[in-house]
Tab-separated table of C-alpha atoms in Angstrom:
chain	number	residue	atom	x	y	z
A	1	MET	CA	89.534	77.226	121.372
A	2	ARG	CA	89.826	80.919	120.466
A	3	PRO	CA	92.874	82.779	122.070
A	4	GLN	CA	91.829	85.292	124.948
A	5	VAL	CA	91.689	88.931	123.535
A	6	LYS	CA	92.690	91.567	126.251
A	7	ARG	CA	89.813	94.106	126.362
A	8	ILE	CA	90.513	97.538	126.977
A	9	MET	CA	87.985	99.881	128.233
A	10	GLU	CA	84.513	99.998	126.572
A	11	THR	CA	83.542	103.600	127.861
A	12	PHE	CA	85.420	106.535	128.755
A	13	GLU	CA	85.144	110.415	129.221
A	14	THR	CA	87.085	113.339	127.574
A	15	SER	CA	86.467	116.762	128.918
A	16	ARG	CA	83.034	117.238	126.760
A	17	LEU	CA	82.152	113.740	125.991
A	18	ARG	CA	81.207	110.044	126.823
A	19	ALA	CA	82.395	107.367	124.672
A	20	ASP	CA	80.623	103.992	124.589
A	21	ARG	CA	82.085	100.964	122.510
A	22	ILE	CA	80.232	100.316	119.643
A	23	ARG	CA	77.367	97.711	120.380
A	24	GLY	CA	74.540	95.995	118.238
A	25	GLU	CA	71.696	98.341	119.838
A	26	HIS	CA	73.644	101.132	117.946
A	27	GLY	CA	72.464	100.322	114.356
A	28	SER	CA	70.352	103.671	114.560
A	29	LEU	CA	73.129	105.410	114.785
A	30	VAL	CA	74.971	103.937	112.413
A	31	ARG	CA	72.227	104.691	110.007
A	32	LEU	CA	71.918	108.295	111.155
A	33	MET	CA	75.487	108.917	110.384
A	34	PHE	CA	76.087	107.220	107.254
A	35	GLN	CA	72.672	107.764	105.601
A	36	ASP	CA	73.440	111.673	105.898
A	37	GLU	CA	74.471	113.130	102.889
A	38	ARG	CA	76.658	115.787	104.604
A	39	VAL	CA	78.798	113.232	106.198
A	40	CYS	CA	78.880	110.858	103.571
A	41	ALA	CA	80.069	113.658	101.242
A	42	THR	CA	83.797	112.548	101.955
A	43	LEU	CA	82.827	109.020	102.358
A	44	GLY	CA	82.170	108.037	99.499
A	45	GLY	CA	78.450	108.244	99.356
A	46	VAL	CA	75.396	107.508	101.311
A	47	LEU	CA	74.812	103.798	102.792
A	48	THR	CA	71.966	101.703	102.116
A	49	ASP	CA	70.611	99.951	105.061
A	50	ALA	CA	72.148	96.786	104.282
A	51	ARG	CA	75.746	98.329	103.608
A	52	CYS	CA	74.654	99.944	107.297
A	53	ASP	CA	74.050	96.640	109.000
A	54	ARG	CA	77.345	95.204	107.135
A	55	ALA	CA	79.748	98.117	108.512
A	56	LEU	CA	77.972	97.536	112.138
A	57	ARG	CA	78.567	93.939	112.093
A	58	ARG	CA	82.216	94.321	110.781
A	59	ASN	CA	82.671	96.643	113.688
A	60	LEU	CA	81.172	94.478	116.250
A	61	ASP	CA	83.417	91.487	114.668
A	62	HIS	CA	86.547	93.777	115.308
A	63	TRP	CA	85.805	94.451	118.886
A	64	ASP	CA	85.495	90.616	119.284
A	65	GLN	CA	88.589	89.397	117.478
A	66	TYR	CA	91.014	92.437	118.575
A	67	GLY	CA	89.678	93.715	121.752
A	68	PHE	CA	89.191	97.055	120.376
A	69	GLY	CA	87.537	99.205	117.848
A	70	ILE	CA	85.239	101.730	117.082
A	71	TRP	CA	83.377	104.242	120.245
A	72	HIS	CA	80.342	106.262	119.495
A	73	PHE	CA	80.553	109.725	121.175
A	74	PHE	CA	78.017	111.779	123.028
A	75	ASP	CA	78.082	115.032	124.366
A	76	ARG	CA	78.349	114.768	128.567
A	77	GLN	CA	75.874	117.464	129.081
A	78	THR	CA	72.760	116.657	126.380
A	79	ASP	CA	73.630	113.271	125.456
A	80	ALA	CA	73.418	113.939	121.861
A	81	PHE	CA	75.431	111.875	119.203
A	82	VAL	CA	78.491	113.882	118.306
A	83	GLY	CA	80.207	111.028	116.251
A	84	ARG	CA	82.611	108.100	116.426
A	85	ALA	CA	86.087	107.272	116.297
A	86	GLY	CA	88.445	104.258	117.125
A	87	LEU	CA	91.180	102.069	115.822
A	88	ARG	CA	90.759	99.302	113.517
A	89	HIS	CA	92.931	96.916	111.517
A	90	HIS	CA	93.138	98.384	107.783
A	91	GLN	CA	94.596	96.787	104.659
A	92	THR	CA	96.440	99.173	102.548
A	93	ASP	CA	98.845	98.546	99.555
A	94	ASP	CA	101.776	98.654	101.965
A	95	GLY	CA	100.136	96.077	104.111
A	96	SER	CA	98.193	95.703	107.290
A	97	ASN	CA	97.991	98.828	109.383
A	98	ILE	CA	96.219	100.193	112.312
A	99	GLU	CA	94.089	103.012	111.381
A	100	LEU	CA	92.630	106.036	113.341
A	101	SER	CA	89.011	106.420	111.989
A	102	TYR	CA	86.780	109.518	113.232
A	103	THR	CA	83.727	111.022	111.750
A	104	VAL	CA	81.521	114.075	113.481
A	105	MET	CA	78.249	114.900	112.840
A	106	PRO	CA	77.499	117.874	110.744
A	107	GLU	CA	76.095	120.200	113.583
A	108	PHE	CA	79.252	119.264	115.693
A	109	ARG	CA	81.730	119.995	113.176
A	110	ASP	CA	84.153	122.800	113.759
A	111	HIS	CA	84.063	122.664	117.278
A	112	GLY	CA	87.254	120.548	118.161
A	113	TYR	CA	85.237	117.409	118.531
A	114	ALA	CA	87.577	114.942	116.015
A	115	THR	CA	90.376	116.408	117.617
A	116	GLU	CA	89.212	115.518	121.435
A	117	MET	CA	87.944	112.135	120.193
A	118	SER	CA	90.920	111.097	118.349
A	119	ALA	CA	93.425	112.516	120.928
A	120	ARG	CA	92.016	110.398	123.430
A	121	ILE	CA	91.810	107.287	121.042
A	122	LEU	CA	95.753	107.787	120.222
A	123	GLU	CA	96.524	107.811	124.066
A	124	ILE	CA	94.807	104.507	124.331
A	125	GLY	CA	96.459	103.334	121.017
A	126	PHE	CA	99.872	104.031	122.105
A	127	GLY	CA	99.219	103.553	125.898
A	128	GLU	CA	96.959	100.862	126.755
A	129	LEU	CA	97.711	98.625	123.379
A	130	ARG	CA	101.128	99.641	122.779
A	131	LEU	CA	101.245	100.097	119.237
A	132	GLN	CA	104.157	101.059	117.251
A	133	GLU	CA	102.449	102.972	114.681
A	134	VAL	CA	98.901	104.290	113.634
A	135	ILE	CA	98.005	105.673	110.112
A	136	CYS	CA	95.126	108.014	109.098
A	137	PHE	CA	93.718	108.694	105.656
A	138	THR	CA	91.205	110.833	103.733
A	139	TRP	CA	90.364	112.063	100.184
A	140	VAL	CA	92.893	114.282	98.833
A	141	THR	CA	90.290	117.231	98.992
A	142	ASN	CA	89.114	116.884	102.705
A	143	LEU	CA	91.141	119.451	104.111
A	144	PRO	CA	89.324	119.751	107.461
A	145	SER	CA	90.369	116.297	108.074
A	146	ARG	CA	93.791	116.611	107.097
A	147	CYS	CA	94.022	119.502	109.783
A	148	VAL	CA	92.775	117.317	112.270
A	149	MET	CA	95.612	114.751	111.493
A	150	GLU	CA	98.465	117.391	111.401
A	151	LYS	CA	97.161	119.036	114.304
A	152	LEU	CA	97.319	115.431	116.460
A	153	GLY	CA	100.932	115.300	114.988
A	154	PHE	CA	100.383	112.755	112.254
A	155	VAL	CA	103.075	113.012	109.235
A	156	PHE	CA	101.911	113.282	105.747
A	157	GLU	CA	103.606	109.972	103.965
A	158	ARG	CA	102.226	109.806	100.496
A	159	GLU	CA	98.897	110.205	98.219
A	160	GLY	CA	97.627	107.134	96.571
A	161	ILE	CA	94.267	105.566	95.732
A	162	HIS	CA	91.975	104.176	98.331
A	163	ALA	CA	88.604	102.556	96.971
A	164	GLU	CA	89.139	103.788	93.678
A	165	LEU	CA	89.536	107.361	94.902
A	166	PRO	CA	92.747	109.658	95.570
A	167	HIS	CA	93.700	109.785	99.023
A	168	VAL	CA	96.514	111.185	101.270
A	169	PHE	CA	97.703	109.059	104.040
A	170	TYR	CA	99.492	110.179	107.101
A	171	ARG	CA	101.307	108.133	109.817
A	172	MET	CA	102.196	108.516	113.652
A	173	THR	CA	104.715	106.398	115.270
A	174	ALA	CA	104.808	106.197	119.318
A	175	GLY	CA	107.933	108.211	119.413
A	176	GLN	CA	106.525	111.010	117.549
A	177	PHE	CA	103.115	110.517	119.757
A	178	ARG	CA	105.314	110.897	123.024
A	179	ARG	CA	107.387	113.887	121.562
A	180	SER	CA	103.830	115.348	120.710
A	181	CYS	CA	102.821	114.840	124.377
A	182	ASP	CA	105.739	116.278	125.800
A	183	VAL	CA	105.532	119.200	123.542
A	184	ALA	CA	101.799	119.633	124.639
A	185	SER	CA	102.566	119.546	128.651
A	186	ASP	CA	105.564	121.814	128.119
A	187	THR	CA	103.398	124.944	126.260
A	188	PRO	CA	102.313	127.241	129.006
A	189	GLY	CA	98.351	128.057	129.334
């Protein structure tokens, strides 16, 4: 018998967005995102339908196994699909880690959505899930994503190779997260 997995919230809201955990019926959203050349320019290339289906299956399996994973985010006013973000187990050359992952549809970039989605995901990770640390990584040349990581309080750790491409790796501990929350709450206006 499989151990009972504690599930965290499957839906929630931020100031501008509604988040729903990824579901089987989200296949069209996975294709919309990962078959868009602009989205995939920093993700290793456009995915075929079969690869999109496998990615969806992996994300659904992650939810089943761990009780958390990727959420899809929608504009609360228009219901437009804005992007995805979440936490998932990821094997890197320094072992198994929990990764913060986020992707925003091109038409919603440069409006703070990646930061808004990711900040709420980190609250869940360091709050409800009681994680001790979270990693985040991107291509060396993906400066907008690096800015999001740094804005959230991630600390640069190293450069390395992931998926046969040069990446930068960042890390945040629970203590760093709590300190960044304390600073934000002490900042006027």
